[in-house]
mmCIF file of C-alpha atoms in Angstrom:
data_model
loop_
_atom_site.group_PDB
_atom_site.id
_atom_site.type_symbol
_atom_site.label_atom_id
_atom_site.label_comp_id
_atom_site.label_asym_id
_atom_site.label_seq_id
_atom_site.Cartn_x
_atom_site.Cartn_y
_atom_site.Cartn_z
ATOM 1 C CA GLU A 1 -2.597 10.261 23.488
ATOM 2 C CA THR A 2 0.330 11.018 21.173
ATOM 3 C CA ASN A 3 0.415 8.813 18.015
ATOM 4 C CA THR A 4 -3.049 7.386 18.687
ATOM 5 C CA LEU A 5 -5.303 10.084 17.181
ATOM 6 C CA PRO A 6 -5.780 10.831 13.439
ATOM 7 C CA PHE A 7 -3.167 13.248 12.178
ATOM 8 C CA HIS A 8 -5.113 16.171 10.695
ATOM 9 C CA PRO A 9 -5.233 17.426 8.014
ATOM 10 C CA PHE A 10 -3.540 14.427 6.420
ATOM 11 C CA GLU A 11 -5.694 11.768 8.088
ATOM 12 C CA ASN A 12 -9.458 11.678 8.457
ATOM 13 C CA GLN A 13 -9.059 8.518 10.392
ATOM 14 C CA GLN A 14 -6.076 6.659 11.799
ATOM 15 C CA GLY A 15 -4.056 4.726 9.168
ATOM 16 C CA ASP A 16 -4.875 6.926 6.126
ATOM 17 C CA ILE A 17 -1.196 7.688 5.497
ATOM 18 C CA LEU A 18 -0.298 3.992 5.748
ATOM 19 C CA ARG A 19 -3.059 3.115 3.288
ATOM 20 C CA MET A 20 -1.810 5.791 0.904
ATOM 21 C CA GLU A 21 1.685 4.302 1.109
ATOM 22 C CA LYS A 22 0.279 0.828 0.350
ATOM 23 C CA GLU A 23 -1.695 2.223 -2.605
ATOM 24 C CA HIS A 24 1.489 3.908 -3.834
ATOM 25 C CA GLN A 25 3.330 0.566 -3.703
ATOM 26 C CA VAL A 26 0.449 -1.121 -5.627
ATOM 27 C CA LEU A 27 0.581 1.603 -8.298
ATOM 28 C CA LYS A 28 4.355 1.205 -8.605
ATOM 29 C CA GLU A 29 3.898 -2.569 -9.037
ATOM 30 C CA GLN A 30 1.205 -2.048 -11.695
ATOM 31 C CA LEU A 31 3.493 0.376 -13.537
ATOM 32 C CA ARG A 32 6.335 -2.134 -13.444
ATOM 33 C CA GLU A 33 4.041 -4.885 -14.815
ATOM 34 C CA ALA A 34 2.779 -2.556 -17.551
ATOM 35 C CA GLU A 35 6.372 -1.743 -18.547
ATOM 36 C CA GLU A 36 7.270 -5.456 -18.666
ATOM 37 C CA LYS A 37 4.208 -6.268 -20.797
ATOM 38 C CA PHE A 38 5.016 -3.354 -23.103
ATOM 39 C CA GLU A 39 8.618 -4.506 -23.518
ATOM 40 C CA GLN A 40 7.497 -8.091 -24.198
ATOM 41 C CA LEU A 41 4.934 -6.913 -26.763
ATOM 42 C CA GLN A 42 7.494 -4.618 -28.422
ATOM 43 C CA SER A 43 10.038 -7.487 -28.590
ATOM 44 C CA ARG A 44 7.500 -9.896 -30.116
ATOM 45 C CA SER A 45 6.317 -7.266 -32.588
ATOM 46 C CA SER A 46 9.905 -6.541 -33.680
ATOM 47 C CA GLU A 47 10.603 -10.250 -34.208
ATOM 48 C CA GLU A 48 7.375 -10.754 -36.165
ATOM 49 C CA ILE A 49 7.995 -7.669 -38.331
ATOM 50 C CA GLY A 50 11.546 -8.879 -39.075
ATOM 51 C CA ALA A 51 10.284 -12.340 -40.017
ATOM 52 C CA LEU A 52 7.571 -10.869 -42.248
ATOM 53 C CA GLU A 53 10.040 -8.556 -43.975
ATOM 54 C CA GLU A 54 12.357 -11.500 -44.609
ATOM 55 C CA LEU A 55 9.489 -13.513 -46.111
ATOM 56 C CA LEU A 56 8.487 -10.515 -48.234
ATOM 57 C CA LYS A 57 12.020 -10.137 -49.551
ATOM 58 C CA LYS A 58 12.193 -13.837 -50.314
ATOM 59 C CA SER A 59 8.831 -13.751 -52.104
ATOM 60 C CA ILE A 60 9.952 -10.804 -54.265
ATOM 61 C CA GLU A 61 13.135 -12.625 -55.229
ATOM 62 C CA GLU A 62 11.187 -15.755 -56.071
ATOM 63 C CA THR A 63 8.724 -13.691 -58.132
ATOM 64 C CA GLU A 64 11.559 -12.079 -60.105
ATOM 65 C CA VAL A 65 13.130 -15.481 -60.722
ATOM 66 C CA SER A 66 9.782 -16.825 -61.883
ATOM 67 C CA GLN A 67 9.288 -13.924 -64.295
ATOM 68 C CA ASN A 68 12.769 -14.420 -65.769
ATOM 69 C CA GLU A 69 12.115 -18.080 -66.266
ATOM 70 C CA LEU A 70 8.799 -17.276 -67.923
ATOM 71 C CA ASP A 71 10.500 -14.951 -70.439
ATOM 72 C CA TRP A 72 13.120 -17.541 -71.182
ATOM 73 C CA PHE A 73 10.497 -20.227 -71.742
ATOM 74 C CA HIS A 74 8.582 -18.002 -74.210
ATOM 75 C CA GLN A 75 11.711 -17.292 -76.251
ATOM 76 C CA ASP A 76 12.801 -20.909 -76.202
ATOM 77 C CA SER A 77 9.377 -22.154 -77.321
ATOM 78 C CA GLU A 78 9.365 -19.858 -80.361
ATOM 79 C CA THR A 79 12.866 -20.916 -81.602
ATOM 80 C CA GLN A 80 12.515 -24.611 -80.939
ATOM 81 C CA MET A 81 8.787 -25.218 -81.487
ATOM 82 C CA LYS A 82 9.127 -28.502 -83.288
ATOM 83 C CA LYS A 83 12.083 -29.911 -81.475
ATOM 84 C CA TRP A 84 10.693 -29.117 -78.081
ATOM 85 C CA GLN A 85 6.976 -29.675 -78.634
ATOM 86 C CA GLN A 86 6.728 -32.164 -75.883
ATOM 87 C CA GLU A 87 8.911 -30.097 -73.644
ATOM 88 C CA LYS A 88 6.729 -27.067 -74.438
ATOM 89 C CA LYS A 89 3.805 -28.887 -72.979
ATOM 90 C CA GLU A 90 5.779 -29.642 -69.883
ATOM 91 C CA LYS A 91 7.010 -26.081 -69.733
ATOM 92 C CA ARG A 92 3.457 -24.838 -69.973
ATOM 93 C CA GLU A 93 2.541 -27.015 -67.057
ATOM 94 C CA ASN A 94 5.548 -25.691 -65.180
ATOM 95 C CA LEU A 95 4.563 -22.167 -66.153
ATOM 96 C CA LYS A 96 1.094 -22.747 -64.777
ATOM 97 C CA ALA A 97 2.559 -24.002 -61.551
ATOM 98 C CA LEU A 98 4.894 -21.025 -61.373
ATOM 99 C CA LYS A 99 2.019 -18.601 -61.953
ATOM 100 C CA GLY A 100 0.128 -20.280 -59.145
ATOM 101 C CA THR A 101 3.183 -19.928 -56.940
ATOM 102 C CA ALA A 102 3.554 -16.280 -57.927
ATOM 103 C CA LYS A 103 -0.121 -15.685 -57.164
ATOM 104 C CA LYS A 104 0.285 -17.464 -53.865
ATOM 105 C CA HIS A 105 3.338 -15.357 -53.032
ATOM 106 C CA SER A 106 1.484 -12.200 -54.011
ATOM 107 C CA ASP A 107 -1.411 -13.103 -51.737
ATOM 108 C CA THR A 108 1.034 -13.927 -48.982
ATOM 109 C CA ASN A 109 2.723 -10.565 -49.438
ATOM 110 C CA GLU A 110 -0.604 -8.746 -49.121
ATOM 111 C CA ARG A 111 -1.458 -10.722 -46.027
ATOM 112 C CA TYR A 112 1.929 -9.943 -44.468
ATOM 113 C CA VAL A 113 1.519 -6.246 -45.266
ATOM 114 C CA LYS A 114 -1.879 -6.214 -43.539
ATOM 115 C CA THR A 115 -0.439 -8.072 -40.559
ATOM 116 C CA ILE A 116 2.407 -5.569 -40.293
ATOM 117 C CA ASP A 117 -0.085 -2.674 -40.357
ATOM 118 C CA GLU A 118 -2.171 -4.297 -37.616
ATOM 119 C CA LYS A 119 0.916 -4.916 -35.480
ATOM 120 C CA GLU A 120 1.977 -1.306 -35.912
ATOM 121 C CA LYS A 121 -1.482 -0.131 -34.838
ATOM 122 C CA GLN A 122 -1.346 -2.403 -31.770
ATOM 123 C CA TYR A 123 2.121 -1.105 -30.965
ATOM 124 C CA ASN A 124 0.959 2.514 -31.183
ATOM 125 C CA VAL A 125 -2.063 1.800 -28.971
ATOM 126 C CA CYS A 126 0.127 0.081 -26.352
ATOM 127 C CA LEU A 127 2.672 2.902 -26.518
ATOM 128 C CA ASN A 128 0.003 5.573 -25.997
ATOM 129 C CA THR A 129 -1.526 3.595 -23.133
ATOM 130 C CA PHE A 130 1.876 3.175 -21.527
ATOM 131 C CA LEU A 131 2.717 6.868 -21.824
ATOM 132 C CA GLU A 132 -0.657 7.897 -20.414
ATOM 133 C CA THR A 133 -0.360 5.465 -17.508
ATOM 134 C CA SER A 134 3.231 6.491 -16.864
ATOM 135 C CA ASN A 135 2.310 10.184 -16.705
ATOM 136 C CA LYS A 136 -0.621 9.450 -14.405
ATOM 137 C CA PHE A 137 1.535 7.391 -12.041
ATOM 138 C CA ALA A 138 4.281 10.019 -12.099
ATOM 139 C CA ASN A 139 1.806 12.716 -11.026
ATOM 140 C CA GLU A 140 0.362 10.560 -8.268
ATOM 141 C CA LYS A 141 3.863 9.582 -7.145
ATOM 142 C CA GLY A 142 4.848 13.255 -6.873
ATOM 143 C CA LYS A 143 1.785 14.048 -4.770
ATOM 144 C CA LEU A 144 2.359 11.084 -2.486
ATOM 145 C CA GLU A 145 6.053 11.910 -2.060
ATOM 146 C CA GLU A 146 5.114 15.460 -1.094
ATOM 147 C CA LEU A 147 2.602 14.181 1.476
ATOM 148 C CA ILE A 148 5.119 11.683 2.847
ATOM 149 C CA LYS A 149 7.781 14.384 3.146
ATOM 150 C CA LYS A 150 5.419 16.682 5.032
ATOM 151 C CA SER A 151 4.193 13.833 7.236
ATOM 152 C CA GLN A 152 7.760 12.905 8.113
ATOM 153 C CA GLY A 153 8.423 16.486 9.240
ATOM 154 C CA ASP A 154 5.297 16.486 11.393
ATOM 155 C CA SER A 155 6.223 13.082 12.781
ATOM 156 C CA GLN A 156 9.649 14.343 13.805
ATOM 157 C CA GLU A 157 8.031 17.310 15.536
ATOM 158 C CA CYS A 158 5.685 14.956 17.420
ATOM 159 C CA GLU A 159 8.648 12.828 18.466
ATOM 160 C CA LYS A 160 10.405 15.907 19.832
ATOM 161 C CA ARG A 161 7.318 16.846 21.847
ATOM 162 C CA ALA A 162 6.983 13.267 23.107
ATOM 163 C CA VAL A 163 10.635 13.195 24.217
ATOM 164 C CA LYS A 164 10.192 16.527 25.960
ATOM 165 C CA ALA A 165 7.096 15.203 27.780
ATOM 166 C CA GLU A 166 8.863 12.009 28.861
ATOM 167 C CA VAL A 167 11.859 13.985 30.109
ATOM 168 C CA SER A 168 9.496 16.253 32.057
ATOM 169 C CA VAL A 169 7.786 13.262 33.678
ATOM 170 C CA LEU A 170 11.110 11.670 34.680
ATOM 171 C CA GLN A 171 12.385 15.009 35.987
ATOM 172 C CA THR A 172 9.233 15.445 38.090
ATOM 173 C CA TRP A 173 9.520 11.936 39.517
ATOM 174 C CA LYS A 174 13.195 12.477 40.272
ATOM 175 C CA GLU A 175 12.544 15.747 42.097
ATOM 176 C CA THR A 176 9.637 14.210 44.034
ATOM 177 C CA GLU A 177 11.633 11.192 45.193
ATOM 178 C CA MET A 178 14.668 13.329 46.028
ATOM 179 C CA TRP A 179 12.448 15.701 48.016
ATOM 180 C CA LYS A 180 11.072 12.770 50.012
ATOM 181 C CA LEU A 181 14.532 11.350 50.706
ATOM 182 C CA GLN A 182 15.940 14.773 51.543
ATOM 183 C CA GLY A 183 13.027 15.298 53.932
ATOM 184 C CA THR A 184 13.794 11.957 55.581
ATOM 185 C CA ILE A 185 17.463 12.921 55.880
ATOM 186 C CA ALA A 186 16.544 16.317 57.380
ATOM 187 C CA LYS A 187 14.286 14.728 59.999
ATOM 188 C CA ALA A 188 16.889 12.089 60.818
ATOM 189 C CA GLU A 189 19.613 14.706 61.166
ATOM 190 C CA GLY A 190 17.297 16.691 63.512
ATOM 191 C CA ASN A 191 16.787 13.600 65.655
ATOM 192 C CA LEU A 192 20.536 12.950 65.621
ATOM 193 C CA ARG A 193 21.243 16.487 66.828
ATOM 194 C CA VAL A 194 18.762 16.027 69.692
ATOM 195 C CA LEU A 195 20.378 12.741 70.701
ATOM 196 C CA LYS A 196 23.874 14.224 70.546
ATOM 197 C CA ALA A 197 22.673 17.119 72.656
ATOM 198 C CA LEU A 198 21.208 14.709 75.220
ATOM 199 C CA SER A 199 24.366 12.587 75.174
ATOM 200 C CA SER A 200 26.381 15.538 76.439
ATOM 201 C CA SER A 201 25.361 14.369 79.864
ATOM 202 C CA ALA A 202 27.865 11.807 81.126
ATOM 203 C CA SER A 203 25.148 9.611 82.586
ATOM 204 C CA ALA A 204 23.112 9.474 79.351
ATOM 205 C CA ALA A 205 26.015 9.091 76.936
ATOM 206 C CA PRO A 206 26.441 5.288 77.235
ATOM 207 C CA VAL A 207 22.723 4.730 76.854
ATOM 208 C CA LEU A 208 22.323 6.958 73.779
ATOM 209 C CA LYS A 209 25.500 5.891 71.937
ATOM 210 C CA SER A 210 23.873 2.894 70.257
ATOM 211 C CA GLN A 211 20.934 5.045 69.166
ATOM 212 C CA ILE A 212 23.257 7.731 67.786
ATOM 213 C CA ASP A 213 25.158 5.076 65.822
ATOM 214 C CA SER A 214 21.894 3.671 64.435
ATOM 215 C CA TRP A 215 20.740 7.102 63.271
ATOM 216 C CA GLU A 216 24.108 7.846 61.659
ATOM 217 C CA ILE A 217 23.977 4.547 59.749
ATOM 218 C CA PHE A 218 20.387 5.280 58.756
ATOM 219 C CA ILE A 219 21.331 8.761 57.452
ATOM 220 C CA SER A 220 24.292 7.307 55.503
ATOM 221 C CA ASN A 221 22.079 4.669 53.865
ATOM 222 C CA VAL A 222 19.410 7.205 52.904
ATOM 223 C CA LYS A 223 22.062 9.529 51.413
ATOM 224 C CA LYS A 224 23.445 6.650 49.324
ATOM 225 C CA GLU A 225 19.916 5.810 48.208
ATOM 226 C CA LEU A 226 19.413 9.484 47.285
ATOM 227 C CA GLU A 227 22.545 9.467 45.111
ATOM 228 C CA LYS A 228 21.502 6.179 43.493
ATOM 229 C CA VAL A 229 17.982 7.440 42.694
ATOM 230 C CA GLU A 230 19.303 10.678 41.248
ATOM 231 C CA ALA A 231 21.842 8.816 39.079
ATOM 232 C CA GLU A 232 19.278 6.303 37.785
ATOM 233 C CA TYR A 233 16.780 9.040 36.890
ATOM 234 C CA GLU A 234 19.516 11.021 35.121
ATOM 235 C CA GLU A 235 20.455 7.889 33.169
ATOM 236 C CA LYS A 236 16.833 7.360 32.139
ATOM 237 C CA ILE A 237 16.544 11.020 31.066
ATOM 238 C CA GLU A 238 19.675 10.735 28.907
ATOM 239 C CA LEU A 239 18.377 7.520 27.308
ATOM 240 C CA VAL A 240 15.083 9.218 26.415
ATOM 241 C CA LYS A 241 16.915 12.232 24.970
ATOM 242 C CA ASN A 242 19.005 9.868 22.827
ATOM 243 C CA GLY A 243 15.885 8.241 21.348
ATOM 244 C CA ALA A 244 15.399 5.228 23.622
ATOM 245 C CA ARG A 245 11.840 4.001 24.237
ATOM 246 C CA ASN A 246 10.039 2.345 27.170
ATOM 247 C CA CYS A 247 12.285 4.152 29.666
ATOM 248 C CA VAL A 248 9.531 6.101 31.443
ATOM 249 C CA SER A 249 9.209 4.168 34.685
ATOM 250 C CA ARG A 250 9.781 4.947 38.334
ATOM 251 C CA VAL A 251 13.045 4.000 39.977
ATOM 252 C CA GLU A 252 12.560 1.465 42.747
ATOM 253 C CA ILE A 253 13.459 3.009 46.114
ATOM 254 C CA VAL A 254 14.562 1.031 49.156
ATOM 255 C CA ASP A 255 12.517 1.970 52.230
ATOM 256 C CA PHE A 256 14.916 1.909 55.213
ATOM 257 C CA PRO A 257 13.144 1.531 58.595
ATOM 258 C CA CYS A 258 13.758 4.339 61.036
ATOM 259 C CA PRO A 259 15.798 3.419 64.143
#
């Protein structure tokens, strides 16, 4: 029944620990995906903020240039009113266009500033979400690691008990089979002694010699079988002690017919 029943108190039903390990792997994967999404969002936000700042700088420079040109046009129109009457008209049109451009740049700047603020808010929200999720996963990971560590210790203890039980079974089988073979040898040796005693008579000796030889061969074969059985069981016991599995099986014994 070892390794087939729920392992209390860590399992209410068989497979709870395995399911917890699978859930841990899923949480780790979700954390990794969240980190990748956060890094991608942070990279895009940084690129967009840099582009917006560059546009803002360019708009400010263009605004300053436009203002300088406007001042120059005012001064030039006052000193050369007559000579540049026609050009004044053109300059006024250019001035109007420049004011429109300045207004457009100003509106663009405001829009970029708002966009930057929104991106910063989104970044802060994502950062807070990431930190909260990371802390949650870290806590759950710590709990699961503690459970896994404890379960591994219990599992090792169960393995030790299982090995001890298997060794005990093999030892019992070995002793049983050796007892049987030793009993057979003892009976055969008793019969052999009787035959040798009977063969002391000169008339019976020729008749009993073949039987005595048969019993001696029988005893020799059984003793060899006894040594083989003992060696094979000892080998199985050592394999089990060294962590081998599927070694708990009876050694096949040759059944020699009695003479």
